[in-house]
Short mmCIF file of C-alpha atoms in Angstrom, two decimals:
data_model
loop_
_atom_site.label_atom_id
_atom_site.label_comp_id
_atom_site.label_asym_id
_atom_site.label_seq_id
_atom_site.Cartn_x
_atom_site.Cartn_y
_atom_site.Cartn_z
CA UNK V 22 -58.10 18.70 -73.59
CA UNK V 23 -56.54 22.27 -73.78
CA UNK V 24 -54.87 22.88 -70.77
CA UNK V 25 -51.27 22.89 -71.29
CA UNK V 26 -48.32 23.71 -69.11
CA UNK V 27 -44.91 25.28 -70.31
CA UNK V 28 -42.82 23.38 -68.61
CA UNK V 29 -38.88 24.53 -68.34
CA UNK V 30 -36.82 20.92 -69.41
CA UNK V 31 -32.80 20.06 -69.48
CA UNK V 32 -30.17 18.30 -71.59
CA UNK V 33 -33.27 15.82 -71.86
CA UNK V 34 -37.05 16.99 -73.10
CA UNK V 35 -38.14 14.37 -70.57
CA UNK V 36 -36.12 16.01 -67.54
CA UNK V 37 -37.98 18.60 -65.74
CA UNK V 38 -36.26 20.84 -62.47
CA UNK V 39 -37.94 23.73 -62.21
CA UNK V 40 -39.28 24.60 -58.94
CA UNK V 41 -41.53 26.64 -59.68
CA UNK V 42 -43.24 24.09 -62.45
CA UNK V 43 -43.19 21.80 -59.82
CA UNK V 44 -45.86 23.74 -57.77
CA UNK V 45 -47.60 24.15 -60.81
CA UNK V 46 -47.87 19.86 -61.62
CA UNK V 47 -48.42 19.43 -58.04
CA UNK V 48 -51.07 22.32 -57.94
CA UNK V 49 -52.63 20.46 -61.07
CA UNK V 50 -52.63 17.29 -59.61
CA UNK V 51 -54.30 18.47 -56.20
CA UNK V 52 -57.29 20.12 -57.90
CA UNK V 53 -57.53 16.41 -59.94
CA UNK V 54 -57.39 18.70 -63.27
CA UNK V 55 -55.50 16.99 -66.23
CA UNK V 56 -52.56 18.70 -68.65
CA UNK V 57 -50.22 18.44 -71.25
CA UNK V 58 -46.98 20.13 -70.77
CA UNK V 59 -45.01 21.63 -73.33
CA UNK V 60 -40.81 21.07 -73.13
CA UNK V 61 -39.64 24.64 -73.19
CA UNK V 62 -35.83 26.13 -72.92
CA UNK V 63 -34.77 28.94 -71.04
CA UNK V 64 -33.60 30.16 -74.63
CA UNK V 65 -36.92 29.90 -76.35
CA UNK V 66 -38.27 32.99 -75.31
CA UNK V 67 -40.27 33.80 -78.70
CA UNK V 68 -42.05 30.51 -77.84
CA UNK V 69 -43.98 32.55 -75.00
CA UNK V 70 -44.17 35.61 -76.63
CA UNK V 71 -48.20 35.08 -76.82
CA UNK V 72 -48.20 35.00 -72.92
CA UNK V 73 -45.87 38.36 -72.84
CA UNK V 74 -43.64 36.58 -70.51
CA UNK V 75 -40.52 35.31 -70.88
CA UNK V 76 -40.10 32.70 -68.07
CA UNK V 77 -42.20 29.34 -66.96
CA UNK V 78 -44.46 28.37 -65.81
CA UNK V 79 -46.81 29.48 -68.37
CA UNK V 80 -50.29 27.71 -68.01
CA UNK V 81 -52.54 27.92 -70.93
CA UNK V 82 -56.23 26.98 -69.67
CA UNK V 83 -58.75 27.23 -72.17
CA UNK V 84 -59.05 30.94 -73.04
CA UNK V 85 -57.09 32.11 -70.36
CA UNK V 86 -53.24 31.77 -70.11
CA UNK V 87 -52.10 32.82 -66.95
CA UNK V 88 -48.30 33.57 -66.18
CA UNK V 89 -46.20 33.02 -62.64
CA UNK V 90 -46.67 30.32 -60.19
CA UNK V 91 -47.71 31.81 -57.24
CA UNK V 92 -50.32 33.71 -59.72
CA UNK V 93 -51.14 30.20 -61.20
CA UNK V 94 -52.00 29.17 -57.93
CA UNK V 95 -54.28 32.10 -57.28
CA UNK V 96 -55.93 31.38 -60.43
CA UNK V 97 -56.64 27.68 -60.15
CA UNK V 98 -58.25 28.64 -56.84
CA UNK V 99 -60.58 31.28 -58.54
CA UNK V 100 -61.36 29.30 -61.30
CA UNK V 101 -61.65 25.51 -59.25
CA UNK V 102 -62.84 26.58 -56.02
CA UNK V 103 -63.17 23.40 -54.12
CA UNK V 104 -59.77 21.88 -52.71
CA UNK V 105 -58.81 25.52 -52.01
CA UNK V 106 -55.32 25.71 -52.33
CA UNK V 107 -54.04 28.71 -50.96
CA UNK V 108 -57.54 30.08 -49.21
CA UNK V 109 -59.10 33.41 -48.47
CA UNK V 110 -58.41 35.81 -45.86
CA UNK V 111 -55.73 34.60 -42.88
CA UNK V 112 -54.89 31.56 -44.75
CA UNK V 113 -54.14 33.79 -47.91
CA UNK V 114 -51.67 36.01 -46.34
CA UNK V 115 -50.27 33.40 -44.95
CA UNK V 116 -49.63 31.21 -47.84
CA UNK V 117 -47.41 34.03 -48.91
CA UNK V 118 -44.62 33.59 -46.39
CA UNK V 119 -44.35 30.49 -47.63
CA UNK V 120 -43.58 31.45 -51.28
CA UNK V 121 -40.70 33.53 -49.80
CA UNK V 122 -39.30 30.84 -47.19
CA UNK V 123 -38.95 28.61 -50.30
CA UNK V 124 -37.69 31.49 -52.70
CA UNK V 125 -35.02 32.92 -50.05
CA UNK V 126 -34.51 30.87 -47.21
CA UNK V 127 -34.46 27.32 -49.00
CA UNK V 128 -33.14 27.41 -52.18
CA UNK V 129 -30.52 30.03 -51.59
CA UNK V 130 -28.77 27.24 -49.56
CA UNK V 131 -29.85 24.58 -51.90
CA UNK V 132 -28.31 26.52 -54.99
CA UNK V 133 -25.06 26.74 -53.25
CA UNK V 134 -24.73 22.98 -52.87
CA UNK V 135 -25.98 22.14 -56.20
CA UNK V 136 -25.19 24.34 -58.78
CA UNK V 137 -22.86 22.40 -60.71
CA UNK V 138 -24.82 19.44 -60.87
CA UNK V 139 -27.50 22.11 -62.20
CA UNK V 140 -25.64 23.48 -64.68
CA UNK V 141 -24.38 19.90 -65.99
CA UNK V 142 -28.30 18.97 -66.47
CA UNK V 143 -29.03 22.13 -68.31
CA UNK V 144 -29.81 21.82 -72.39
CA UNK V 145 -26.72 22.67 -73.76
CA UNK V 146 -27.92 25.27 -75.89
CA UNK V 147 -29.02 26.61 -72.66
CA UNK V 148 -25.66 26.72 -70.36
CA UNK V 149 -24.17 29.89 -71.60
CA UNK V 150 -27.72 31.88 -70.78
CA UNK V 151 -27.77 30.08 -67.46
CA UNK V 152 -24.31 30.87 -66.29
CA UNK V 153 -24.35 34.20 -67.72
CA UNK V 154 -27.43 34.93 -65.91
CA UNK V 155 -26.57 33.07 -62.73
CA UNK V 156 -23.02 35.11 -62.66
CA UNK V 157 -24.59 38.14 -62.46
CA UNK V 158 -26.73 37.65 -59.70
CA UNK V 159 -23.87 35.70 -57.92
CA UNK V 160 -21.74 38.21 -58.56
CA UNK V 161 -19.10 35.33 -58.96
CA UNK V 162 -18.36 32.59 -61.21
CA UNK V 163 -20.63 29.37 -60.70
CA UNK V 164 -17.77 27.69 -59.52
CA UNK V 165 -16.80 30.48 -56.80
CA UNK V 166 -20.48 29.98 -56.07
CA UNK V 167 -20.43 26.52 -55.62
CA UNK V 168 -19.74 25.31 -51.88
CA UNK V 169 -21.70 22.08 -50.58
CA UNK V 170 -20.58 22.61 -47.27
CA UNK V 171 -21.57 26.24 -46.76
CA UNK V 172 -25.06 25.21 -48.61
CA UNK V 173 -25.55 22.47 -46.09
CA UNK V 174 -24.80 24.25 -43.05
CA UNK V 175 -27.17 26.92 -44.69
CA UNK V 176 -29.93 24.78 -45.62
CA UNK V 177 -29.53 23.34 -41.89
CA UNK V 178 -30.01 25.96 -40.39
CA UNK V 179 -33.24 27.33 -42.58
CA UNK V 180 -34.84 24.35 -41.61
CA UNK V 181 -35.10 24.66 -38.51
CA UNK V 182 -39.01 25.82 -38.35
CA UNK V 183 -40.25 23.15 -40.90
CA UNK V 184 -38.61 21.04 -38.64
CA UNK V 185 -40.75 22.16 -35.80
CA UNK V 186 -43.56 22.33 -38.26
CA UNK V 187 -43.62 18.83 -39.11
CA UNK V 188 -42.72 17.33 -35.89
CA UNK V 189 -46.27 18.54 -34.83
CA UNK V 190 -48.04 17.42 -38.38
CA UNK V 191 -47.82 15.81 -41.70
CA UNK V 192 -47.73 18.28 -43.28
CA UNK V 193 -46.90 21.82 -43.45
CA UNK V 194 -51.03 22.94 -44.40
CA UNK V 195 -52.06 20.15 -41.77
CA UNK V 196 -53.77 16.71 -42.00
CA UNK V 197 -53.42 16.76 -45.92
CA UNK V 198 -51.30 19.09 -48.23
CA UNK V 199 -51.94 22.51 -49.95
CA UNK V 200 -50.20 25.30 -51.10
CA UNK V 201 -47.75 25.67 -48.45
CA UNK V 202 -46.67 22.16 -48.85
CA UNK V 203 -46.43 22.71 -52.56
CA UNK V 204 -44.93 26.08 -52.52
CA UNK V 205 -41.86 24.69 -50.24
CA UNK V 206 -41.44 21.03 -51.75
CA UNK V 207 -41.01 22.33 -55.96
CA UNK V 208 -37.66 23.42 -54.43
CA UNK V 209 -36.91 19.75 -53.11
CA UNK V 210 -38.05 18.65 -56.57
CA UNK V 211 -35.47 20.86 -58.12
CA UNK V 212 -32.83 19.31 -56.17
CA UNK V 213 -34.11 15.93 -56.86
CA UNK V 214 -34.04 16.01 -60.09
CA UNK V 215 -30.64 17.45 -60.85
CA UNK V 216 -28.46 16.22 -57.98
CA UNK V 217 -28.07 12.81 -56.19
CA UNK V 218 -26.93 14.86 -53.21
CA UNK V 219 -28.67 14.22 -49.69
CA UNK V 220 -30.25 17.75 -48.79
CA UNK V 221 -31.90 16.34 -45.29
CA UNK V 222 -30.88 13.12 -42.95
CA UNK V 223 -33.18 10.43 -42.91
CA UNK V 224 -33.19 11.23 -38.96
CA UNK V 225 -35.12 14.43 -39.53
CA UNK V 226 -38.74 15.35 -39.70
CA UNK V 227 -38.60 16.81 -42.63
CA UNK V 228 -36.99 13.30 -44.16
CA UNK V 229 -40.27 11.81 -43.64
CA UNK V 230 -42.33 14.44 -44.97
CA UNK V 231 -40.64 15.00 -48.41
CA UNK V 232 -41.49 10.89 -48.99
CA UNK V 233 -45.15 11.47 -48.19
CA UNK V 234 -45.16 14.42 -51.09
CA UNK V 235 -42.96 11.87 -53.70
CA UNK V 236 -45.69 9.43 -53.19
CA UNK V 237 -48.67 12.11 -53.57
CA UNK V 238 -50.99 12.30 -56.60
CA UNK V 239 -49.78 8.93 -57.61
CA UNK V 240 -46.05 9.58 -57.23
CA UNK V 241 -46.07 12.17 -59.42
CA UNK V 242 -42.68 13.19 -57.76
CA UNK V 243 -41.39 10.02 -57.24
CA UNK V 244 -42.00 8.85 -61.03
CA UNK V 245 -40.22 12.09 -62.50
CA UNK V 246 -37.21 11.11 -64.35
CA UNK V 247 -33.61 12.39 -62.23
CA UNK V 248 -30.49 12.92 -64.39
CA UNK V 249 -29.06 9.54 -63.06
CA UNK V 250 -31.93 7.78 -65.36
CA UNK V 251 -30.34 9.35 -68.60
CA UNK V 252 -27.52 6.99 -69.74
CA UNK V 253 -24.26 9.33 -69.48
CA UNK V 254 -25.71 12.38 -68.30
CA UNK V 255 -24.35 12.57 -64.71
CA UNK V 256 -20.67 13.28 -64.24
CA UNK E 151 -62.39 42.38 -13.33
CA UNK E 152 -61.21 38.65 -13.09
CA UNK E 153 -58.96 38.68 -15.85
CA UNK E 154 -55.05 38.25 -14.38
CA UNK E 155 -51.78 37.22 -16.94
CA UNK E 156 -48.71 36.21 -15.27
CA UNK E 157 -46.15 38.05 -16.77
CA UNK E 158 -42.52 37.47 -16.02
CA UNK E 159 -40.30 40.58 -14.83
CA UNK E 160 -36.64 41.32 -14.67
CA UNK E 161 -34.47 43.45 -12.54
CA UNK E 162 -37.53 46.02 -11.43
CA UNK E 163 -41.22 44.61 -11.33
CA UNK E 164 -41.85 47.11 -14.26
CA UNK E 165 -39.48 44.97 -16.77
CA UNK E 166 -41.77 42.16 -18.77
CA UNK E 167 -39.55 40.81 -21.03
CA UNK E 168 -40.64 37.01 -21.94
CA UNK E 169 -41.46 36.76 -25.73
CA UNK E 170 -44.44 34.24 -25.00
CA UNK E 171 -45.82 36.66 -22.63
CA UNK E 172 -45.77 39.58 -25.21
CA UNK E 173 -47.24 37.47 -27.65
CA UNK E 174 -50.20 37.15 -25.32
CA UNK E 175 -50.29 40.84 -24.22
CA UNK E 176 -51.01 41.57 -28.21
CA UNK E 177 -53.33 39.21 -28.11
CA UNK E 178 -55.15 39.80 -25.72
CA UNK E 179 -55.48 43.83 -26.76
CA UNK E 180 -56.08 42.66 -30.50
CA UNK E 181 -59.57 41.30 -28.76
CA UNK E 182 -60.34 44.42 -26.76
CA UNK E 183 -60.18 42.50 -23.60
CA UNK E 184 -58.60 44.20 -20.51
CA UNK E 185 -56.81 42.10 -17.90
CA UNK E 186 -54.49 42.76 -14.97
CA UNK E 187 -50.66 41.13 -15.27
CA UNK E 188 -49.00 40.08 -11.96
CA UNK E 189 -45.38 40.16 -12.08
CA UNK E 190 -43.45 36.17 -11.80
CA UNK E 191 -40.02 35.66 -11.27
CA UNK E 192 -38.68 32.75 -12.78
CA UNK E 193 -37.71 30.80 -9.43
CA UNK E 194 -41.57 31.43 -8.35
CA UNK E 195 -42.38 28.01 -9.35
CA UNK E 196 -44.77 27.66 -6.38
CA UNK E 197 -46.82 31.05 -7.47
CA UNK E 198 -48.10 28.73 -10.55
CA UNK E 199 -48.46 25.67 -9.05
CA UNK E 200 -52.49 26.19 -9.05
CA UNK E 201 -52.05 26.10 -12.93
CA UNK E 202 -49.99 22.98 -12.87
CA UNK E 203 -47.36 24.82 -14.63
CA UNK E 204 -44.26 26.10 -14.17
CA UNK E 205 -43.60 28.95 -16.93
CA UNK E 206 -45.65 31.85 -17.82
CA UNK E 207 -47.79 32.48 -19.50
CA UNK E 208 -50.20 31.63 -17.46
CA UNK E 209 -54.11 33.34 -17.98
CA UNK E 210 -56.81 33.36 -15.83
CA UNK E 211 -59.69 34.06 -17.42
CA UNK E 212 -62.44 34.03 -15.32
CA UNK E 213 -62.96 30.27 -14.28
CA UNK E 214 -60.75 29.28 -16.68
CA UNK E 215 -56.77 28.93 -16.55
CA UNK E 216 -55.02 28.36 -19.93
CA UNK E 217 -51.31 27.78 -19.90
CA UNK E 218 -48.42 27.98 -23.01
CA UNK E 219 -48.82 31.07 -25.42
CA UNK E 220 -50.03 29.51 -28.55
CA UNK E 221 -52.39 27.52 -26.30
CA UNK E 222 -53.62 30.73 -24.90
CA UNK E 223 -54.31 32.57 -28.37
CA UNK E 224 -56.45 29.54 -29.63
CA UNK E 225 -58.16 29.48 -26.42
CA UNK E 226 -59.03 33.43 -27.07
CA UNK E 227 -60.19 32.41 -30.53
CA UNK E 228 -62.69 29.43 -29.18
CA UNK E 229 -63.46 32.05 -25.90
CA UNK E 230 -64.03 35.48 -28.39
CA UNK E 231 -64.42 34.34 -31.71
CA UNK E 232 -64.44 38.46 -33.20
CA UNK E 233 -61.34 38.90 -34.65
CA UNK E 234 -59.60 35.99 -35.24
CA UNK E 235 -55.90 35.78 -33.78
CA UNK E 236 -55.23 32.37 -35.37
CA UNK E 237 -58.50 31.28 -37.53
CA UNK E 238 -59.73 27.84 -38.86
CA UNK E 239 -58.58 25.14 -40.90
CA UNK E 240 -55.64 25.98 -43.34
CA UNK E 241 -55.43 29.64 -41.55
CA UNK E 242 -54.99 27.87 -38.06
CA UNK E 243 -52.23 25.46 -39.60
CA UNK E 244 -50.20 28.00 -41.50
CA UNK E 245 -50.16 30.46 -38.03
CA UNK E 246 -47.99 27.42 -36.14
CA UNK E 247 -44.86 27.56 -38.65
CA UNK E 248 -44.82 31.34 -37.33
CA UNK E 249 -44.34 30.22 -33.42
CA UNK E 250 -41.61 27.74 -35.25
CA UNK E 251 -40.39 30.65 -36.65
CA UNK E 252 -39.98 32.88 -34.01
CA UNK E 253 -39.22 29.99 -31.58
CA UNK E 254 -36.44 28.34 -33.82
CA UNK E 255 -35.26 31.14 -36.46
CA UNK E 256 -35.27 34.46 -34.82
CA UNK E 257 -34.78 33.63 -30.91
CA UNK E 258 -32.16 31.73 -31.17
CA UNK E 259 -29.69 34.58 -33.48
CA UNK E 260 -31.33 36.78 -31.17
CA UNK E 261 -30.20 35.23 -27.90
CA UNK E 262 -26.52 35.27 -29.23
CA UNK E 263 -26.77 38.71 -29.52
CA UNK E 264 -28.30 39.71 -26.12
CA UNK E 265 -27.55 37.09 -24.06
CA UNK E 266 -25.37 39.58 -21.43
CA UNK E 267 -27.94 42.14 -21.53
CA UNK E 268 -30.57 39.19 -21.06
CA UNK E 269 -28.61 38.45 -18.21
CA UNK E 270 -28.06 42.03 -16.44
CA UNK E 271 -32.04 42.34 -16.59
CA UNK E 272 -32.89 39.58 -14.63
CA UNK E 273 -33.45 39.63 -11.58
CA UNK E 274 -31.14 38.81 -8.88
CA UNK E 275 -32.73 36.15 -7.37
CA UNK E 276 -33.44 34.71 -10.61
CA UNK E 277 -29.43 34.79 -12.11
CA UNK E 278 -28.43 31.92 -10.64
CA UNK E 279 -30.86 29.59 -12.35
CA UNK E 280 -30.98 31.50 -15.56
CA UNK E 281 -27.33 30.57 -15.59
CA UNK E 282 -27.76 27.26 -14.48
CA UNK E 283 -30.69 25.79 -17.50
CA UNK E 284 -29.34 27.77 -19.98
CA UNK E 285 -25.55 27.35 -19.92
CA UNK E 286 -27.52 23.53 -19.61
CA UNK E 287 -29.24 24.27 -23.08
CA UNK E 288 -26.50 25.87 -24.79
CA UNK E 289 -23.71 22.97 -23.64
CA UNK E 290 -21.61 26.51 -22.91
CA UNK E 291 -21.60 29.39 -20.92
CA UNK E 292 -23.30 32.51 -21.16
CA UNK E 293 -19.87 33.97 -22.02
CA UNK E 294 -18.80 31.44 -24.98
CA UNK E 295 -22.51 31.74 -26.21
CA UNK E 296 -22.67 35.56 -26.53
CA UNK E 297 -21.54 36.74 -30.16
CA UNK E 298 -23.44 39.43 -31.33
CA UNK E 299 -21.26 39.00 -34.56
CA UNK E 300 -22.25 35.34 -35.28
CA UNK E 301 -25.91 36.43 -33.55
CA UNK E 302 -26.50 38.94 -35.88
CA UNK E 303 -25.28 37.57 -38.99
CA UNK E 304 -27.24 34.55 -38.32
CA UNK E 305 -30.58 36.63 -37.63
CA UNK E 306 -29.67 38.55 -41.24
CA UNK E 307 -30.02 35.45 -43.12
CA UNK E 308 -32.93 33.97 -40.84
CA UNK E 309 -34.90 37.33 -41.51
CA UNK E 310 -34.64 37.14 -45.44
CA UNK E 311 -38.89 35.30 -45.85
CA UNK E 312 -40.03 38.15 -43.50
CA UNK E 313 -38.17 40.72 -45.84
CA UNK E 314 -40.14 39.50 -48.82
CA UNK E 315 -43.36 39.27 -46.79
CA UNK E 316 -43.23 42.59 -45.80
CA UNK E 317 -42.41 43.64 -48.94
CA UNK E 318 -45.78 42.50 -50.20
CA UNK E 319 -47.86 43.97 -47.36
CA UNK E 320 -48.05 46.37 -43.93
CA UNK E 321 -48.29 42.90 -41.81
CA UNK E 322 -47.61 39.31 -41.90
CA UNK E 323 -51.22 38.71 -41.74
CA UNK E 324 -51.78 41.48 -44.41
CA UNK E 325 -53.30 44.42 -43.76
CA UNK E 326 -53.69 44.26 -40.38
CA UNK E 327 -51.74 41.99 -37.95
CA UNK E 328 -52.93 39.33 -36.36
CA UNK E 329 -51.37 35.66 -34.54
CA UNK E 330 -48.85 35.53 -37.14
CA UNK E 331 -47.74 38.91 -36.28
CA UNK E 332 -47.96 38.43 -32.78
CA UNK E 333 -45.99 35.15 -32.41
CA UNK E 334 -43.26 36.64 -34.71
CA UNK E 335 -43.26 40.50 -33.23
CA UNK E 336 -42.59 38.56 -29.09
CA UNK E 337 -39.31 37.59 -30.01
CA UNK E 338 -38.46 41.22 -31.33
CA UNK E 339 -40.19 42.59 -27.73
CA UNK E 340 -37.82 40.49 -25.51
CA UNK E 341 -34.59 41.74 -27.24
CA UNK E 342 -36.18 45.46 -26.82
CA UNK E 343 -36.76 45.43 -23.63
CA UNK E 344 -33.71 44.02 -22.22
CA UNK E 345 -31.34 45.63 -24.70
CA UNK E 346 -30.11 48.50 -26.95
CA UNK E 347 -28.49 46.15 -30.11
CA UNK E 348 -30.17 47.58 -33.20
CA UNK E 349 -31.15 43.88 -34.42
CA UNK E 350 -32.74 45.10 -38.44
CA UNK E 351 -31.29 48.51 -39.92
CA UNK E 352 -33.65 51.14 -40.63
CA UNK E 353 -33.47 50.78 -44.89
CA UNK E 354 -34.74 47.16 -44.22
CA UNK E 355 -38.91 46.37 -44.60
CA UNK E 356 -38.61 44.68 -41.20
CA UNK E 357 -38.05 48.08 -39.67
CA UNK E 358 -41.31 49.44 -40.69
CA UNK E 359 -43.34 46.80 -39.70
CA UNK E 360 -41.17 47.06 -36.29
CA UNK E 361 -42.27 50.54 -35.84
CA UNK E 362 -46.15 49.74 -36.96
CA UNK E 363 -45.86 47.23 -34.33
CA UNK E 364 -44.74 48.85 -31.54
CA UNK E 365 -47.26 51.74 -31.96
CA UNK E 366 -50.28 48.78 -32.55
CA UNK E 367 -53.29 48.75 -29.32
CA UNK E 368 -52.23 52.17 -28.33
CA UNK E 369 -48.49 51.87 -28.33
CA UNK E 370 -48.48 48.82 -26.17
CA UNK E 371 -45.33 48.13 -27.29
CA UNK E 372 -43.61 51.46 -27.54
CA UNK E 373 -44.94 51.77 -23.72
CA UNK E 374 -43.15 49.48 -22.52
CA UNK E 375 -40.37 50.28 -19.55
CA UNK E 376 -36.88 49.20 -21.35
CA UNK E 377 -33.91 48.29 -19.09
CA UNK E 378 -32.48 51.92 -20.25
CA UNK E 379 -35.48 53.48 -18.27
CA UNK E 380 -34.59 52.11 -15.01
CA UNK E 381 -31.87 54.67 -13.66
CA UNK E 382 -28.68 52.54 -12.96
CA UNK E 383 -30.00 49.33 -14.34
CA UNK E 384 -28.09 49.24 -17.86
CA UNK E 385 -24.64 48.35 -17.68
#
């Protein structure tokens, strides 16, 4: 078995948030292919010096590493054709807006309601790099930053067409999920895993929807260990 | 020639405003097919009651009548399969989160922008029960619901996917348009027609797609009478 995923992990090896590693394991898991991941830091950038990259996910299949979700995506496509998961053609293009709804649209909003809880399930060799980084592109302190109820009202508001989506479906790619589903839900994962805080009302489509992707692939979201299973962690 | 769209017009028979009917319009030139429009007014109820409708788009297509916009572009995909507007399988599912999109996203910051101008290009017979449903559908008036500074600010942040798709490509579809474009461009046809608000600034990647748009099926959309073309008609 030599397929191996570098997988970005917290104050805990066993706690995994990022997003876009979530698409990746859920990608994985919908073309039935099997993995090891590897607990990586945001810190540990010589670690994936051999991919010349310095962020996750990193997938090492093989002989062929491959670098970037979205491109990870492509790839497992190419190289495991059936159970397409982003397509050819129309549905290709297509698959793209997705990437950006989740990227810009979604967790925009989400960050805003739960970056402190982020940045308290961050390795601690990791915060200063985090909230040095995060500052920047903020433009303001993390705590400035940090407003649940403007993140709500946002997030409310940029769910409004996966609302409509999945009042007419199950899911966002149809009768079962693919890329689009996967694309949007590594965000919700994110969330999940860091934050006990209620993104969505149990009143609303998209409620029901992000319980049918915990329990996909054998609940491979549902199993994934939250801060509130590691004694202490949560404040 | 048996082709005939019902097209709903404002203030001068000319004006065809409704973003489901220019959705349709596209469509209908993206499949080189011609067709006739006749020109509803909203209060013609009776005019459609052959269709068992009551809003347009309607299409008559021969023997065939085909109501609702996205009903109409899947019919032209089953009718004229060259050229798919909305495609198959994960294509076809994908293309509905962009009438979601337009429908839930875009409209409604639009409609807070335009709402007076929406108003003053209707036509007079019509006013009274524009007013009536959608001070209904708003729980306001016209007047409390017009804010071109909450409108605007609220179509910014609704516009931020689109910015990245179109960052990655000429259309939404890729390199040339197609439903996704179609279903999304309506909404920007509507607030064109009826008004002068400069919705996306001209440094913005929604602009140039805008402009491809417009000058798309022989400038079918730059063609198009605006309320500032009818002499006395813009307040």
């Amino acid at each position: 078995m030599t397929r191996v995923l570098y997988d970005l992990c917290g104050c805990d090896e066993g706690l995994r948030f990022s997003p876009y590693c979530w698409r990746v394991r859920y990608a994985l898991a919908h073309k039935g292919l099997d993995f090891n991941t590897r607990a990586w830091h945001f810190t540990d950038k010589e670690a994936l010096a051999f991919a010349d990259y310095d962020k996750v996910p990193v997938l090492v299949d093989g002989e062929t590493t491959v670098t970037d979700s979205y491109e990870i995506l492509r790839y497992l496509d190419r190289a495991y054709p059936e159970s397409p998961l982003i397509g050819d053609g129309l549905a290709a293009a297509r698959a793209r807006f997705f990437k950006h709804y989740a990227e810009r649209a979604l967790a925009p909003a989400m960050m805003r309601t739960i970056v402190m809880d982020l940045y308290n399930a961050i390795a601690p060799r990791d915060r200063d790099y985090f909230r040095e980084t995060r500052e920047k592109r903020f433009g303001r302190t993390l705590e400035e930053f940090h407003s649940p109820a403007k993140g709500l009202a946002q997030l409310d508001a940029a769910l409004a067409p996966l609302r409509g989506q999945l009042e007419d479906g199950d899911f966002i790619d149809g009768e079962a999920p693919a890329a689009a589903d996967y694309l949007v839900f590594g965000s919700f994962m994110w969330a999940r895993v860091v934050s006990t805080a209620d993104l969505v009302s149990n009143a609303d489509p998209v409620y029901g929807w992000l319980e049918r992707m915990l329990d996909l692939h054998d609940g491979t979201g549902r199993n994934a260990v939250r801060i509130t299973d590691i004694e202490g962690a949560y404040r």
